[in-house]
Amino acid sequence: MRDTIFCVFSVLTTLVLAIISLRYVTDFYLLSFFYSFQLHLAAAAALASLAALLVKRHWYGLLMLGTSLALAVHGIVMTREFAQPAVDDNRPVLFRLMSFNIENDNFANGAAIADMAIASGADVVNILEAEPVLSELPRLLKTYPYYVGCGIGMKECDTLVLSKRPLIEPRIRSLGLLWRNRLTISTVDFDGHKVNFLTAHLTKPYYDEFYGLELEDLAAIAPTLPGPLVLAGDFNSSILTPGVQDLLRKQGFATVSVEPATWPIAASAFGIPIDHVFARAPLRLKSVRRIADSYGSNHFGLVAEFTIDP
């Protein structure tokens, strides 16, 4: 009986470890979902290995435990690669950004989301899957008189960018081949500092090769925007996925040391960060916090504060 239980634990744990270890061999799109959960799956595999060792002491149990811990540690190392140095609390905030995928059928909470955005104090607000706040747009425009999306630049109401200050040359692009008009490009002048904004809504990474094409488009567009640059939105992947890492590494983007988990909302702080706010020097993130209430969405929103190097 002990041998059977040990065998079951070993087979299941080996399968999990094999799946997340394949990231070091291939960036196969069907496995991208699992790559985002490397830390979670490695921790689960470590616990399963300990359970197997409690049932039966065997060298293979120790091997599984060691492999699990190695994958977990390397997952932490990979997230730290893109963590910018902490910003002094005394440095003034240049602007505040809110970014939130509110879910496109979340009409019951549209008014509450608009109230929250107005009260957030954000200078720029990104709302993805924005149809539920379309009816609230006249009220939002009293606080954010400048916007692109939802009738401006596109007929659809997927990506909406609102600003208290004029948007300089706002434009909308499509990413990849699957969805239209899911990238907005704009510039805002904050007291003499012109900051470029990319607001992106990427597809799910396991939808064939479309996700990789969207990342390629972002990698082509980012270098055309010189100076301070913000890349924010719903990536549907954590920064543990190889494709996202490649984008951040090559384009010089950084984020906070610990990104808030935004999905699934049922997991709360134990979920994964698939909604991101990235900054490129000389712009720096002073803080990124998760909005406490999901307001009926299947994502948590984010509020970020930025400063800029002299």
CSV table of C-alpha atoms in Angstrom, one decimal, residues 119-303:
chain,number,residue,atom,x,y,z
A,119,ALA,CA,-12.2,59.3,-6.7
A,120,SER,CA,-8.9,57.5,-7.4
A,121,GLY,CA,-6.9,60.7,-7.9
A,122,ALA,CA,-5.3,59.1,-11.0
A,123,ASP,CA,-4.1,61.5,-13.7
A,124,VAL,CA,-4.5,58.8,-16.4
A,125,VAL,CA,-7.0,56.0,-16.3
A,126,ASN,CA,-6.8,52.8,-18.5
A,127,ILE,CA,-10.0,50.8,-18.7
A,128,LEU,CA,-10.0,47.6,-20.6
A,129,GLU,CA,-13.2,45.8,-21.8
A,130,ALA,CA,-14.7,49.2,-21.2
A,131,GLU,CA,-18.3,48.7,-22.5
A,132,PRO,CA,-19.8,48.8,-19.0
A,133,VAL,CA,-18.7,52.4,-18.4
A,134,LEU,CA,-19.7,53.7,-21.8
A,135,SER,CA,-23.0,55.1,-20.3
A,136,GLU,CA,-20.9,56.8,-17.6
A,137,LEU,CA,-18.6,58.5,-20.0
A,138,PRO,CA,-20.3,62.0,-19.8
A,139,ARG,CA,-19.7,61.9,-16.0
A,140,LEU,CA,-16.2,60.7,-16.4
A,141,LEU,CA,-15.3,63.4,-18.8
A,142,LYS,CA,-16.0,66.1,-16.2
A,143,THR,CA,-12.9,64.8,-14.4
A,144,TYR,CA,-11.1,63.4,-17.4
A,145,PRO,CA,-11.9,65.7,-20.3
A,146,TYR,CA,-9.4,64.0,-22.7
A,147,TYR,CA,-9.8,60.5,-23.9
A,148,VAL,CA,-9.2,58.0,-26.7
A,149,GLY,CA,-11.2,54.8,-27.4
A,150,CYS,CA,-14.9,54.0,-27.2
A,151,GLY,CA,-15.8,56.1,-30.2
A,152,ILE,CA,-12.6,58.1,-30.5
A,153,GLY,CA,-10.3,56.4,-32.8
A,154,MET,CA,-12.3,53.2,-32.8
A,155,LYS,CA,-15.9,52.1,-33.0
A,156,GLU,CA,-15.4,49.4,-30.4
A,157,CYS,CA,-15.3,50.1,-26.7
A,158,ASP,CA,-12.6,47.7,-25.5
A,159,THR,CA,-9.7,50.0,-24.6
A,160,LEU,CA,-10.5,53.4,-23.0
A,161,VAL,CA,-7.8,55.8,-21.9
A,162,LEU,CA,-8.9,58.9,-19.9
A,163,SER,CA,-6.6,61.8,-18.9
A,164,LYS,CA,-6.8,65.0,-16.9
A,165,ARG,CA,-4.3,66.5,-19.3
A,166,PRO,CA,-4.3,66.7,-23.1
A,167,LEU,CA,-3.4,63.5,-24.9
A,168,ILE,CA,-0.7,64.4,-27.5
A,169,GLU,CA,-1.2,62.6,-30.8
A,170,PRO,CA,-3.3,59.7,-29.5
A,171,ARG,CA,-3.6,56.8,-31.8
A,172,ILE,CA,-4.9,53.2,-31.8
A,173,ARG,CA,-3.2,50.1,-33.2
A,174,SER,CA,-4.1,46.5,-33.5
A,175,LEU,CA,-1.8,43.8,-31.9
A,176,GLY,CA,-1.2,40.6,-33.8
A,177,LEU,CA,-3.9,39.1,-36.0
A,178,LEU,CA,-6.7,38.0,-33.6
A,179,TRP,CA,-8.3,41.2,-32.1
A,180,ARG,CA,-8.5,44.7,-33.5
A,181,ASN,CA,-7.7,48.0,-31.8
A,182,ARG,CA,-6.3,46.7,-28.5
A,183,LEU,CA,-3.4,49.0,-28.2
A,184,THR,CA,-3.5,52.8,-27.6
A,185,ILE,CA,-0.5,55.0,-27.9
A,186,SER,CA,-0.4,58.5,-26.5
A,187,THR,CA,1.8,61.1,-24.8
A,188,VAL,CA,1.0,63.4,-21.9
A,189,ASP,CA,3.0,66.4,-20.8
A,190,PHE,CA,3.4,66.5,-17.0
A,191,ASP,CA,4.9,70.0,-16.2
A,192,GLY,CA,7.5,69.8,-19.0
A,193,HIS,CA,8.1,66.0,-18.8
A,194,LYS,CA,6.6,64.3,-21.8
A,195,VAL,CA,5.6,60.7,-21.0
A,196,ASN,CA,4.6,58.1,-23.6
A,197,PHE,CA,1.9,55.6,-22.8
A,198,LEU,CA,1.2,52.2,-24.3
A,199,THR,CA,-2.0,50.6,-23.1
A,200,ALA,CA,-2.2,47.0,-24.2
A,201,HIS,CA,-4.8,44.2,-24.0
A,202,LEU,CA,-3.2,40.9,-25.0
A,203,THR,CA,-5.0,37.7,-25.9
A,204,LYS,CA,-4.6,34.6,-23.8
A,205,PRO,CA,-1.2,33.0,-24.4
A,206,TYR,CA,-2.6,29.5,-25.3
A,207,TYR,CA,-4.5,30.9,-28.3
A,208,ASP,CA,-2.2,29.3,-31.0
A,209,GLU,CA,0.7,31.6,-32.0
A,210,PHE,CA,-1.3,34.9,-31.7
A,211,TYR,CA,0.2,35.8,-28.3
A,212,GLY,CA,3.7,35.7,-29.7
A,213,LEU,CA,2.8,37.9,-32.6
A,214,GLU,CA,1.3,40.5,-30.2
A,215,LEU,CA,4.5,40.6,-28.2
A,216,GLU,CA,6.5,41.1,-31.4
A,217,ASP,CA,4.3,44.1,-32.3
A,218,LEU,CA,4.9,45.6,-28.9
A,219,ALA,CA,8.6,45.0,-29.3
A,220,ALA,CA,8.5,46.8,-32.6
A,221,ILE,CA,6.5,49.8,-31.4
A,222,ALA,CA,8.3,50.5,-28.0
A,223,PRO,CA,11.6,51.7,-29.6
A,224,THR,CA,9.8,54.2,-31.7
A,225,LEU,CA,8.7,56.1,-28.5
A,226,PRO,CA,11.8,57.8,-27.1
A,227,GLY,CA,12.1,58.9,-23.5
A,228,PRO,CA,9.9,58.0,-20.6
A,229,LEU,CA,7.6,55.2,-21.4
A,230,VAL,CA,4.8,53.4,-19.6
A,231,LEU,CA,3.5,50.0,-20.7
A,232,ALA,CA,0.4,48.9,-18.8
A,233,GLY,CA,-2.6,46.7,-19.3
A,234,ASP,CA,-3.8,43.1,-19.3
A,235,PHE,CA,-1.2,40.7,-20.5
A,236,ASN,CA,-3.0,37.5,-19.5
A,237,SER,CA,0.4,36.2,-18.4
A,238,SER,CA,2.9,36.8,-15.6
A,239,ILE,CA,6.4,37.9,-16.1
A,240,LEU,CA,7.5,34.3,-15.7
A,241,THR,CA,6.5,33.5,-19.2
A,242,PRO,CA,9.5,33.5,-21.6
A,243,GLY,CA,7.9,35.8,-24.2
A,244,VAL,CA,7.1,38.5,-21.7
A,245,GLN,CA,10.5,38.3,-20.2
A,246,ASP,CA,12.1,38.7,-23.6
A,247,LEU,CA,10.0,41.8,-24.2
A,248,LEU,CA,11.0,43.4,-20.9
A,249,ARG,CA,14.7,42.5,-21.2
A,250,LYS,CA,15.1,43.8,-24.7
A,251,GLN,CA,13.1,47.0,-24.3
A,252,GLY,CA,14.5,47.9,-20.8
A,253,PHE,CA,11.2,47.8,-18.9
A,254,ALA,CA,11.1,47.4,-15.1
A,255,THR,CA,8.5,46.9,-12.5
A,256,VAL,CA,8.2,46.9,-8.7
A,257,SER,CA,9.9,44.2,-6.7
A,258,VAL,CA,6.7,42.4,-5.9
A,259,GLU,CA,3.8,42.8,-8.3
A,260,PRO,CA,0.3,42.6,-6.8
A,261,ALA,CA,-1.6,39.5,-7.8
A,262,THR,CA,-4.6,40.4,-10.0
A,263,TRP,CA,-6.1,37.0,-11.1
A,264,PRO,CA,-8.0,34.9,-10.3
A,265,ILE,CA,-9.8,37.1,-7.8
A,266,ALA,CA,-10.9,34.1,-5.7
A,267,ALA,CA,-7.2,33.5,-4.9
A,268,SER,CA,-6.7,37.1,-3.8
A,269,ALA,CA,-3.1,37.7,-2.8
A,270,PHE,CA,-2.2,34.1,-3.7
A,271,GLY,CA,-3.1,34.6,-7.4
A,272,ILE,CA,-0.7,35.7,-10.1
A,273,PRO,CA,0.0,39.1,-11.6
A,274,ILE,CA,-1.3,39.0,-15.2
A,275,ASP,CA,-2.1,42.8,-15.2
A,276,HIS,CA,1.0,44.8,-15.3
A,277,VAL,CA,2.5,48.3,-15.1
A,278,PHE,CA,6.0,48.6,-16.5
A,279,ALA,CA,8.2,51.7,-16.8
A,280,ARG,CA,11.3,52.5,-18.8
A,281,ALA,CA,14.0,54.8,-17.5
A,282,PRO,CA,14.2,57.7,-16.7
A,283,LEU,CA,10.7,57.0,-15.5
A,284,ARG,CA,10.4,55.0,-12.3
A,285,LEU,CA,7.6,53.3,-10.4
A,286,LYS,CA,7.3,54.6,-6.9
A,287,SER,CA,4.5,52.2,-6.0
A,288,VAL,CA,2.0,49.8,-7.5
A,289,ARG,CA,-1.0,48.7,-5.4
A,290,ARG,CA,-4.0,46.6,-6.1
A,291,ILE,CA,-7.4,48.1,-5.9
A,292,ALA,CA,-9.0,46.3,-3.0
A,293,ASP,CA,-12.4,45.6,-4.6
A,294,SER,CA,-12.7,43.8,-7.9
A,295,TYR,CA,-16.1,45.6,-8.6
A,296,GLY,CA,-17.5,42.4,-10.2
A,297,SER,CA,-14.6,42.0,-12.6
A,298,ASN,CA,-12.6,38.8,-12.9
A,299,HIS,CA,-9.4,40.9,-12.5
A,300,PHE,CA,-8.2,43.3,-9.8
A,301,GLY,CA,-7.2,46.7,-10.9
A,302,LEU,CA,-4.0,48.5,-10.2
A,303,VAL,CA,-3.0,52.0,-9.2
